[in-house]
Short mmCIF file of C-alpha atoms in Angstrom, two decimals:
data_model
loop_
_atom_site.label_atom_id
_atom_site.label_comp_id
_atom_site.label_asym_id
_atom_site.label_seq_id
_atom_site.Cartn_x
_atom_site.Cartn_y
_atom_site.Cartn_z
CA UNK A 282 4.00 3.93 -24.59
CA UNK A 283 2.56 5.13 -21.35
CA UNK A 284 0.13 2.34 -20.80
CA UNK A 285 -1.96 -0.37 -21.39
CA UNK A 286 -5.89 -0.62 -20.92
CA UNK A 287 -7.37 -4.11 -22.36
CA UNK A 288 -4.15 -4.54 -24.05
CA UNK A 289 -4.62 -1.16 -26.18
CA UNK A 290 -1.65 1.11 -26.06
CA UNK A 291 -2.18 4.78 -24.37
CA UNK A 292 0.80 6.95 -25.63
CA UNK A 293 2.25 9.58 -24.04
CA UNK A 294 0.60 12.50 -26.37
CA UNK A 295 -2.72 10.97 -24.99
CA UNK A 296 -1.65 10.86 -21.52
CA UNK A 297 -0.17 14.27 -21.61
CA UNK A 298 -3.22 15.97 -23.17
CA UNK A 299 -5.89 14.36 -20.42
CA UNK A 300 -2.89 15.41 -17.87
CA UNK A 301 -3.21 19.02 -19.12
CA UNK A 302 -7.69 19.02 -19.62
CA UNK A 303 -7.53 17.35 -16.44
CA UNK A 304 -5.09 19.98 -14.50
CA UNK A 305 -7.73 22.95 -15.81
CA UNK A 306 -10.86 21.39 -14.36
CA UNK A 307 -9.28 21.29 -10.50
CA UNK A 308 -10.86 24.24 -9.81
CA UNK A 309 -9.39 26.26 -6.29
CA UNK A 310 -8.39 22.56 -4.52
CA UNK A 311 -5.29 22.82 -2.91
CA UNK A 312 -4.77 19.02 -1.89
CA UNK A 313 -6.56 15.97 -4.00
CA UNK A 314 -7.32 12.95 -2.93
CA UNK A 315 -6.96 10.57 -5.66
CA UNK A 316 -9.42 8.30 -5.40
CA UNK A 317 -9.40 6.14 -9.13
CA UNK A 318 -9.43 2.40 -9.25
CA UNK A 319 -8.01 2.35 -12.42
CA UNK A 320 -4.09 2.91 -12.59
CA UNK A 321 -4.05 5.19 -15.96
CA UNK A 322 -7.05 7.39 -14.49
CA UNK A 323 -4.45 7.53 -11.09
CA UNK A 324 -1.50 8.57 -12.98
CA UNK A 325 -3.66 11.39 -14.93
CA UNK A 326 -4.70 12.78 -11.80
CA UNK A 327 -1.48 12.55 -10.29
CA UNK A 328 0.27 14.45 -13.10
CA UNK A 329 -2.31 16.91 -12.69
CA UNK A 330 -1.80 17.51 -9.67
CA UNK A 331 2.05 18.02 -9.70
CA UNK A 332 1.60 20.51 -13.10
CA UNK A 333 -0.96 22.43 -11.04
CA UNK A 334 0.98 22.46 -8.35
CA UNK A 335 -1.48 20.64 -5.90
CA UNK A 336 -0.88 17.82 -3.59
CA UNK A 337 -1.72 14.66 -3.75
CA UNK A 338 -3.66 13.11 -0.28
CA UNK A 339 -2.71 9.29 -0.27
CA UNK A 340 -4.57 7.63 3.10
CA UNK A 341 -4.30 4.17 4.32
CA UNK A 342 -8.42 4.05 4.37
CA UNK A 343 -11.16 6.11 3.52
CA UNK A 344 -13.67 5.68 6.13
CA UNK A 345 -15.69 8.42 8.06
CA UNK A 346 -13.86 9.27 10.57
CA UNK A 347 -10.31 9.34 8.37
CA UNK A 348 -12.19 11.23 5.68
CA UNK A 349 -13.34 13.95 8.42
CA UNK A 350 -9.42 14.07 9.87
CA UNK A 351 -8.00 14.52 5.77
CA UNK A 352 -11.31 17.42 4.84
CA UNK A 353 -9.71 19.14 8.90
CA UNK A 354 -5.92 19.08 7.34
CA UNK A 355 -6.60 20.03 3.99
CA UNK A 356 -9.39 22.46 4.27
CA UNK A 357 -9.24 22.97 0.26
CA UNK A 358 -9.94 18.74 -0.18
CA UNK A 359 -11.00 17.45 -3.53
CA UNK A 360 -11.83 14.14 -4.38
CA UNK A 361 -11.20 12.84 -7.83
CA UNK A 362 -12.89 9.46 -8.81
CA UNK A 363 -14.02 7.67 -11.69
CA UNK A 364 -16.56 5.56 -10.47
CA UNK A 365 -20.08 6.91 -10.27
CA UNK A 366 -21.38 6.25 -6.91
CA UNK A 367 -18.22 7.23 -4.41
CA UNK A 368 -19.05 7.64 -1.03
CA UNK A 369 -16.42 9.86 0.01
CA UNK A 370 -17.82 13.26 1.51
CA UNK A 371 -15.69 15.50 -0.04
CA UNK A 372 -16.37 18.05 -3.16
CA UNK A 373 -15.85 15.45 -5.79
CA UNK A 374 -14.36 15.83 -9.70
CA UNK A 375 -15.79 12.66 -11.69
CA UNK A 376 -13.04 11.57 -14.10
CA UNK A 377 -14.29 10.85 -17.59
CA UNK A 378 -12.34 10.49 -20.65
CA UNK A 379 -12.12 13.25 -22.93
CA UNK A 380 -13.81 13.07 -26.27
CA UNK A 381 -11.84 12.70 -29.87
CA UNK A 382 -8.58 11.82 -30.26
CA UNK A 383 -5.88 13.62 -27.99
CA UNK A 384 -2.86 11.37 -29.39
CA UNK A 385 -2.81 13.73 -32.54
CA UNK A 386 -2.25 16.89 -30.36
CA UNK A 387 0.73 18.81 -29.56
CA UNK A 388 1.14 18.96 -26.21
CA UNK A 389 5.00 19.47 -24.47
CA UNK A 390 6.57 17.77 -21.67
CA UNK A 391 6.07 19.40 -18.31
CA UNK A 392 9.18 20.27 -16.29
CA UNK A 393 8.81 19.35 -12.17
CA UNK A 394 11.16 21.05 -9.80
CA UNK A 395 12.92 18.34 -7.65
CA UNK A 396 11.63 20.34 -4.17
CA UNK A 397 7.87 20.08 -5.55
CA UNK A 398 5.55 18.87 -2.64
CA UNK A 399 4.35 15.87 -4.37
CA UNK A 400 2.38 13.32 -2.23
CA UNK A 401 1.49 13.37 1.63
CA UNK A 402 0.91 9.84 2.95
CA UNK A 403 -0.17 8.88 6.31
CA UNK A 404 -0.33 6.37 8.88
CA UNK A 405 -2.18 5.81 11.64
CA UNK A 406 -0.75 6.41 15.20
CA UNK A 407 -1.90 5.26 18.81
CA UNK A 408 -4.02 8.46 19.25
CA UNK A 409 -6.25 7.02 15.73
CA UNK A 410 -5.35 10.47 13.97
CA UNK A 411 -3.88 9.79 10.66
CA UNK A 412 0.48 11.30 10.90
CA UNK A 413 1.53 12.85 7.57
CA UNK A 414 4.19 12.14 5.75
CA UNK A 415 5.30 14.83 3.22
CA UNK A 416 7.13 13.54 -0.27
CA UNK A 417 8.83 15.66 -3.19
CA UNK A 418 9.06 14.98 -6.19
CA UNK A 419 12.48 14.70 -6.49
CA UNK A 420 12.62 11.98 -3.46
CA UNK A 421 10.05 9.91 -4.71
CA UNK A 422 11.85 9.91 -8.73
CA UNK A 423 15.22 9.15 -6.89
CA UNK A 424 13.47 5.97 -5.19
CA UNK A 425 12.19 4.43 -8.09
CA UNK A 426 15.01 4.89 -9.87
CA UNK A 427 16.63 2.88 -7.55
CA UNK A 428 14.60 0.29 -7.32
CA UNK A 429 14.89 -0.15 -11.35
CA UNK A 430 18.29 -0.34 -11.05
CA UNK A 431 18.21 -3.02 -8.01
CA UNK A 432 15.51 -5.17 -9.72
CA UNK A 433 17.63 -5.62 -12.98
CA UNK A 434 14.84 -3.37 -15.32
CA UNK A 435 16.88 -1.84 -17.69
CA UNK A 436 15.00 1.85 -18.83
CA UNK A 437 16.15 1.55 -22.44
CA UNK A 438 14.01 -1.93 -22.46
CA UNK A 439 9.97 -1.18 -22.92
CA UNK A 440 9.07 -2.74 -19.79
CA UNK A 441 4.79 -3.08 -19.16
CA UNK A 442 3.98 -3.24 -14.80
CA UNK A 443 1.01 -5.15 -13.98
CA UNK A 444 -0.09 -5.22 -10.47
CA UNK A 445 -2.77 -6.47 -8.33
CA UNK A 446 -2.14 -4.10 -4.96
CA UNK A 447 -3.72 -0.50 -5.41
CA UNK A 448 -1.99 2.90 -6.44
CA UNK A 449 -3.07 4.74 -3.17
CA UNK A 450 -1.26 2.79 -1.18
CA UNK A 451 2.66 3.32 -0.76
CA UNK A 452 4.07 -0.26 -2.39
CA UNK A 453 1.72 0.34 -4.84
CA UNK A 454 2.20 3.74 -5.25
CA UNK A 455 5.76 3.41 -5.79
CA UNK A 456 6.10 0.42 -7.77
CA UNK A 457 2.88 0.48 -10.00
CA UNK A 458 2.91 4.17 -10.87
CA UNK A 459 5.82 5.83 -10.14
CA UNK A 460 8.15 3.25 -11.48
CA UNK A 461 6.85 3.14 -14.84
CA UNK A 462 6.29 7.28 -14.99
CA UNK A 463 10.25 7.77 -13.90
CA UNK A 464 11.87 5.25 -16.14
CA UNK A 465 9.81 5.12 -18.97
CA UNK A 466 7.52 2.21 -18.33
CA UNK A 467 4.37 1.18 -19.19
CA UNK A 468 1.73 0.40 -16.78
CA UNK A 469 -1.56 -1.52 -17.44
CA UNK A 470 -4.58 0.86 -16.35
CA UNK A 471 -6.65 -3.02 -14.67
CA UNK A 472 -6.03 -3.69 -11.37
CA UNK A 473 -7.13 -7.34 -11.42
CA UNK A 474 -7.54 -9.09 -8.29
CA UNK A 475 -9.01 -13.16 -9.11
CA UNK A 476 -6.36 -15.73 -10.62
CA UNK A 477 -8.38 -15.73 -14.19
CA UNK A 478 -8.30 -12.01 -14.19
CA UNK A 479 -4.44 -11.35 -13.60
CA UNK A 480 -3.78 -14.62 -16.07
CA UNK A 481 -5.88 -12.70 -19.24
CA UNK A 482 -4.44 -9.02 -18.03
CA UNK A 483 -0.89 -10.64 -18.44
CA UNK A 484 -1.56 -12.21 -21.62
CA UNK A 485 -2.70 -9.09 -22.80
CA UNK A 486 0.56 -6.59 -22.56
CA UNK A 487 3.53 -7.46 -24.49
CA UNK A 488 7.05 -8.74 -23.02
CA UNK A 489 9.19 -7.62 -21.05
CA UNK A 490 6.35 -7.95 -18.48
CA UNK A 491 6.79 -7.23 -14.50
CA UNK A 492 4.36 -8.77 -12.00
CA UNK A 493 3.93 -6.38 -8.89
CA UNK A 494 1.49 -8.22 -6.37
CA UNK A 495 1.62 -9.86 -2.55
CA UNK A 496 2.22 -13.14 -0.38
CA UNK A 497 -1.76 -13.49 -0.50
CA UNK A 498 -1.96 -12.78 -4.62
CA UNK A 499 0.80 -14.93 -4.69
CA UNK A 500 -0.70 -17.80 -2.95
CA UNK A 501 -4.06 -17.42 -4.42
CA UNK A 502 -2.85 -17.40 -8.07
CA UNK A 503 -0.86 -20.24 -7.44
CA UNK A 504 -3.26 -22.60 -5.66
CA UNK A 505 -5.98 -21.89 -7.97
CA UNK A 506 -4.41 -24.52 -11.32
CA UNK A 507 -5.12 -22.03 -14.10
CA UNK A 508 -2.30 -22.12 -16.67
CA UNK A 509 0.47 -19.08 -16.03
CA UNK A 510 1.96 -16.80 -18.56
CA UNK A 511 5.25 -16.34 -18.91
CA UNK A 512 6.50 -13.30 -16.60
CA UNK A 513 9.72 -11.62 -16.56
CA UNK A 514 10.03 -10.71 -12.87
CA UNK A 515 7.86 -10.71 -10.01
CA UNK A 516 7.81 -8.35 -7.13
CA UNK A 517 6.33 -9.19 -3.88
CA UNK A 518 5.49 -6.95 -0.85
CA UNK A 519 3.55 -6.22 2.36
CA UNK A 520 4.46 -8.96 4.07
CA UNK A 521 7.50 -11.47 3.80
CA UNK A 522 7.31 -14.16 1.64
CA UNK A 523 7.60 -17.66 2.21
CA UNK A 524 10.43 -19.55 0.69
CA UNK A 525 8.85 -22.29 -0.26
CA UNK A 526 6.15 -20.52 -2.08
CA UNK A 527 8.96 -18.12 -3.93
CA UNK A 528 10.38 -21.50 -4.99
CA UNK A 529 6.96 -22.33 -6.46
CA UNK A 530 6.57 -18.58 -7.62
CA UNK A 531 9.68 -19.24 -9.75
CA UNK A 532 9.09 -22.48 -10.75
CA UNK A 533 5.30 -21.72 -12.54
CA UNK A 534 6.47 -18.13 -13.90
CA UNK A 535 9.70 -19.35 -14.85
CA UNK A 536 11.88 -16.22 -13.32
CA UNK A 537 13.16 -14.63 -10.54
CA UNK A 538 10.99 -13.30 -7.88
CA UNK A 539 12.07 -10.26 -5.63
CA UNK A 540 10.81 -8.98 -2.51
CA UNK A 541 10.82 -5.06 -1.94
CA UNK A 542 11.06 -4.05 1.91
CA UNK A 543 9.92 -0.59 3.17
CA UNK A 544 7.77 1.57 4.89
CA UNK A 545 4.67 3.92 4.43
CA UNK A 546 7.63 6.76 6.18
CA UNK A 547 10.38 5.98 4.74
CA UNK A 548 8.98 4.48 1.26
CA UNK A 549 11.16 1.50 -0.23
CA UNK A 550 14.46 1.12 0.99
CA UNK A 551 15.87 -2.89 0.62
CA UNK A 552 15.23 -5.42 -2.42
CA UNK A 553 16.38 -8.96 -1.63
CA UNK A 554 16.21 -12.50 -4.31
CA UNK A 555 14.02 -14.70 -1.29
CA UNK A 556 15.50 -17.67 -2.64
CA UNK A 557 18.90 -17.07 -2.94
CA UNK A 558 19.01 -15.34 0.66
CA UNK A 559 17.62 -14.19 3.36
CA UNK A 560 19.76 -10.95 3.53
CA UNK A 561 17.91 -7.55 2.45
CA UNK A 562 20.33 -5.05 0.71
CA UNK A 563 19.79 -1.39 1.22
CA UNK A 564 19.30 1.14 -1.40
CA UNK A 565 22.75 3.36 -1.76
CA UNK A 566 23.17 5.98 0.45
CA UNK A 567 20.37 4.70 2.68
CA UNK A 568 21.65 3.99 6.18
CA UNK A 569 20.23 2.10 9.20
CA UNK A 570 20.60 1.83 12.80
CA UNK A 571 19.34 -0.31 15.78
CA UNK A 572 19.18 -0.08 19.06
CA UNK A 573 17.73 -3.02 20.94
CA UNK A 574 14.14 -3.63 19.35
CA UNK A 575 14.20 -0.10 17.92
CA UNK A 576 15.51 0.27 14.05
CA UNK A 577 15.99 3.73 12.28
CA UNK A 578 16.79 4.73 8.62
CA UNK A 579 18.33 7.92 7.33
CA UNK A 580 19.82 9.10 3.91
CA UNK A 581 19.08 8.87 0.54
CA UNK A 582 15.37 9.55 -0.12
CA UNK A 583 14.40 9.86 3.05
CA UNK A 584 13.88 13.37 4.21
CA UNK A 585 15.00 12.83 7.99
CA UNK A 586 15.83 10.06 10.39
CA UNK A 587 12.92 7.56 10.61
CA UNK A 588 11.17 4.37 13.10
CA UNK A 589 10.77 1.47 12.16
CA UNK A 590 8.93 -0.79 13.19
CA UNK A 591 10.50 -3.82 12.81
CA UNK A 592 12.94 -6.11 14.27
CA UNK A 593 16.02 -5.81 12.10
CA UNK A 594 19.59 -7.36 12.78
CA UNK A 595 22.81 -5.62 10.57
CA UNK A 596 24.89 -8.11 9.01
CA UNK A 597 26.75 -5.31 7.03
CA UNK A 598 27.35 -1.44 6.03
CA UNK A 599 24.20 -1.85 3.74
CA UNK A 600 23.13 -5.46 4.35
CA UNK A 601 20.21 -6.51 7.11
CA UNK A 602 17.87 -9.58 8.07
CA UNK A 603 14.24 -8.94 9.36
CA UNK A 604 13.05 -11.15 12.11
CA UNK A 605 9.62 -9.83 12.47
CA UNK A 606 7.10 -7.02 13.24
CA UNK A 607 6.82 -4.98 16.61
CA UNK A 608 4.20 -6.99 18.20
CA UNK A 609 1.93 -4.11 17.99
CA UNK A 610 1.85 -3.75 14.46
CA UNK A 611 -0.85 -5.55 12.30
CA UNK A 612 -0.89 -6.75 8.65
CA UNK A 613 -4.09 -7.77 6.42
CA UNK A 614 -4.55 -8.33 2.70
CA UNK A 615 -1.76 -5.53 2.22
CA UNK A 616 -3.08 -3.16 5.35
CA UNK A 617 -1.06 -1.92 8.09
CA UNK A 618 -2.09 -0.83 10.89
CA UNK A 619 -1.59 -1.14 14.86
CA UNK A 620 -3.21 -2.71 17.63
CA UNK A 621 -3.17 0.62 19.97
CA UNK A 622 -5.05 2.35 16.77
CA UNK A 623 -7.89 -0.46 16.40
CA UNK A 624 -8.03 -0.22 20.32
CA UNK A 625 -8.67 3.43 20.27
CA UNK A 626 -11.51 3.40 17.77
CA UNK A 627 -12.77 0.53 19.74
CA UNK A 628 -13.18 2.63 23.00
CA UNK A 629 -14.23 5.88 21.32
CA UNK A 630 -17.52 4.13 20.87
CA UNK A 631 -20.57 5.02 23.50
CA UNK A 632 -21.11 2.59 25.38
CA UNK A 633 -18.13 0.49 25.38
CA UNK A 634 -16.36 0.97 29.31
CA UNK A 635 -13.37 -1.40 27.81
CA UNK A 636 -12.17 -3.11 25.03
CA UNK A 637 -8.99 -4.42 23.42
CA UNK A 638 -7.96 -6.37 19.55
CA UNK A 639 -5.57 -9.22 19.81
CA UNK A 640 -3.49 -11.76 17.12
CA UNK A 641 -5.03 -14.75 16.42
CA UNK A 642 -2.70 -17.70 16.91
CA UNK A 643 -2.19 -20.18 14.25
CA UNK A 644 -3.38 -17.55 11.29
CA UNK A 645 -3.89 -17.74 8.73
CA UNK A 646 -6.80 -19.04 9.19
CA UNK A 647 -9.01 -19.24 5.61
CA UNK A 648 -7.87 -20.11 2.06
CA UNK A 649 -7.88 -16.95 1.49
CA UNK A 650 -4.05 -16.38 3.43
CA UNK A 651 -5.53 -13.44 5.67
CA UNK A 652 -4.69 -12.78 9.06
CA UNK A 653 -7.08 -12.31 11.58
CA UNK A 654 -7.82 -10.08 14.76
CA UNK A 655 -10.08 -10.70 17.26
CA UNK A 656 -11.49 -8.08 20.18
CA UNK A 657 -12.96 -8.60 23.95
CA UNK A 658 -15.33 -5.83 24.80
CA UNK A 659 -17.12 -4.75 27.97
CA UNK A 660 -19.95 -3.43 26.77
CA UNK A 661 -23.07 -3.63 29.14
CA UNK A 662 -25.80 -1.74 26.82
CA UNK A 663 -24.40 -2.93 23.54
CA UNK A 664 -24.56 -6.30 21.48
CA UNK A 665 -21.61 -7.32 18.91
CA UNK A 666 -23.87 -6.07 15.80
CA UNK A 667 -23.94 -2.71 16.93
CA UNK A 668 -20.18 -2.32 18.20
CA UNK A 669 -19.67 -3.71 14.55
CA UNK A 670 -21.51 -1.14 12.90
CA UNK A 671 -19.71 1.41 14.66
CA UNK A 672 -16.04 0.36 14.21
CA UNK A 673 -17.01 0.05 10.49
CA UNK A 674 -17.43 4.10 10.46
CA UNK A 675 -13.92 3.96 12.40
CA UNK A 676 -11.90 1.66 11.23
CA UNK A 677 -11.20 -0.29 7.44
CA UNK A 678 -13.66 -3.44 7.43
CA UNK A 679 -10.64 -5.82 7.23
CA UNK A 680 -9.65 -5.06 10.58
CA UNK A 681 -13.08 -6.09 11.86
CA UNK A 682 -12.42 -8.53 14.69
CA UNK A 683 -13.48 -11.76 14.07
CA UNK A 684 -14.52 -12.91 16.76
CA UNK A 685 -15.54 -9.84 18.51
CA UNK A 686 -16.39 -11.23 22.25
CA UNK A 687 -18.49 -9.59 24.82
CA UNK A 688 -17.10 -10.45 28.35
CA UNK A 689 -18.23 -8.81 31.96
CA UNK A 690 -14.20 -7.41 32.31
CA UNK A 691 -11.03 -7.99 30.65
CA UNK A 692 -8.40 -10.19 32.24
CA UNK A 693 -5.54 -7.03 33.22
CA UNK A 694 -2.87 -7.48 35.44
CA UNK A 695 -1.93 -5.57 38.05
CA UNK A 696 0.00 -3.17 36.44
CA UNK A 697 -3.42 -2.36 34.04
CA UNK A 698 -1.76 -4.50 30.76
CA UNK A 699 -3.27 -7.14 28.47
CA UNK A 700 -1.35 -9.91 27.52
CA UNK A 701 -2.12 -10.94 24.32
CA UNK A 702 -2.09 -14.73 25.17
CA UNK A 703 -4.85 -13.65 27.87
CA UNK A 704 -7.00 -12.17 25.76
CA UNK A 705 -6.93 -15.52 23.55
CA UNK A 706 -7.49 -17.47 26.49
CA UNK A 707 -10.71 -15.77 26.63
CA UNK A 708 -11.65 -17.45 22.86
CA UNK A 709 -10.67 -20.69 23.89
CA UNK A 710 -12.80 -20.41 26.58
CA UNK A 711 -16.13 -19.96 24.78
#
């Protein structure tokens, strides 16, 4: 069983007879960017990819100007989608389900050499050009692997992965899709996203049953009184979790929730039980390092000593705790990205002479459990509905700062910085 769509089982004879129709209609693309909303469409056009030996293009966004920067490093860019009216502008392959009955064919199990350029994921540095991140095949397998083992999911039990975060992105990635294709799970092809939605998806696979969301699923799902299904283990990540709402997390599912910690670099690297403690335990063979507010991690999976960018303190060989971000880093509904990147898209646009995104204090600020950003802008010739047009074609809309503020100069100090409590001042101010 490699999947689930409406509760209907997809086997793997299916699965591996749209991965092989699928691989022959790729044409000359080199790289694909996988595009497909739903999971089982993904993982077709993943495996497609890797028996075709193409690459796999997995951005934090998809807007203009990141679209333009992917179609400059991967000249030979396809876009495969199933949903009719994409907007990406690349030379697109529509996914559509092939006709008859594929489970009855005879189609053999691809072998994938361990050094196989699988995946290249990026993030988004100061300059606002997206850094690449290359991952094999073998790397990514040994990973998830891992985290099976440290999340207790045995691979001779028939395990089904729902999840509400999406398959491009690297938690997601990892823990939707890859954990299920290296250990013989089954995903469900729905991502749903509204309380009612993930209730009836979960209903709808068969036990043992493993809920992959987020702190703001989490929260949502909880507050919203619909009757839960019984789960078998959650998984949270992008953010940390709350005790108190993993106590309540435990309570309604009856089980044990886990948190997964890692980076779009370095992929997953710590699991820890939220409840139990606060200490994150490293994968084997994974090592870190600090020095001051800087943190590194080598070994393992990861392909050479990496940042990151948050504030870790060792308690052991393989044991850490995680007091917070790098100020500069920002985190909404799931997203990363930095303060120096929204600032640079800000200023790229004509007509803006200086501009800068700050925190919010006290977020989150709406029932929904998002953070917020706001911006101050000097902008003489502009007004806030055109600035917000632009960014849109710049940056992903849930970085949009809100409010976005247009003052006559920005409140630097002599050395040419912006506090951030400054730049709130200015709100309060208004």
């Amino acid at each position: 069983m490699v999947a689930y769509r409406a509760g209907q089982p997809l086997r793997a004879r299916r699965f591996l007879a749209d991965v092989r129709r699928l691989a022959g209609l790729l044409g000359r693309a080199s790289h694909v960017l996988n595009a497909c909303s739903d999971r089982y469409h993904f993982s077709v056009g993943l495996a497609a990819s890797l028996v075709s030996q193409r690459v796999s293009l997995l951005p934090p966004t998809t807007t203009t100007e990141v679209i333009a920067q992917l179609r400059r490093f991967a000249p030979g860019l396809i876009c495969l989608t199933d949903e009719d009216d994409c907007s990406i502008e690349v030379p697109q392959l529509r996914y559509r389900a092939a006709p008859g009955n594929d489970d009855a064919a005879e189609v053999s199990v691809p072998t994938i050499d361990a050094a196989q350029p699988t995946a290249c994921v990026f993030t988004s540095g100061s300059t606002g050009v997206p850094l690449p991140y290359h991952k094999t095949f073998g790397s990514l397998v040994q990973c998830v692997r891992v985290e099976a083992e440290r999340l207790g999911l045995a691979r001779d039990r028939p395990w089904t992965i729902v999840a509400t975060v999406p398959p491009q992105h690297m938690y997601g990635f990892e823990s939707s899709v890859l954990l299920a294709m290296a250990n013989g799970f089954a995903l469900c092809a729905e991502r749903p996203f509204y309380p009612a939605d993930i209730v009836a998806v979960l209903e709808g696979v068969p036990r043992p049953r493993l809920l992959v969301s987020t702190p703001v699923h989490l929260r949502a799902l909880l507050a919203s009184g619909v009757t839960l299904p019984a789960a078998d283990l959650l998984l949270s990540a992008t953010a940390p979790l709350p005790r108190q709402l993993a106590h309540q997390a435990e309570e309604r599912f009856g089980t044990r929730l886990l948190e997964i910690y890692g980076s779009t670099e370095t992929g997953q690297i710590a699991a820890r039980h939220p409840t139990r403690s606060a200490e994150w335990l490293l994968w084997p063979q994974v090592r870190l390092s600090v020095d001051g507010e800087e943190s590194w991690a080598e070994g393992g999976h990861i392909a050479e000593r990496t940042r990151l960018y948050d504030l870790l303190e060792l308690t052991g060989p393989d044991r850490f705790l995680l007091h917070g971000r790098v100020a500069d880093l920002v985190n909404i509904a799931g997203k990363r990205s930095s303060l120096a990147y929204l600032n640079h898209h800000l200023n790229s646009i004509p007509g803006v002479l200086d501009g800068a995104f700050f925190h919010l204090e006290d977020a989150p600020a709406s029932h929904t459990g998002v953070e917020r950003v706001g911006a101050c802008v000097v902008a003489p010739g502009l007004d806030a509905k055109r600035i917000l047009e632009a960014l849109r074609q710049r940056i992903d809309p849930v970085f949009l700062p809100r409010p976005l503020l247009l003052v006559a100069r920005l409140p630097r100090n002599s050395t040419g910085k912006l506090p951030q409590h400054a730049l709130r001042s200015l709100v309060t101010a208004q």
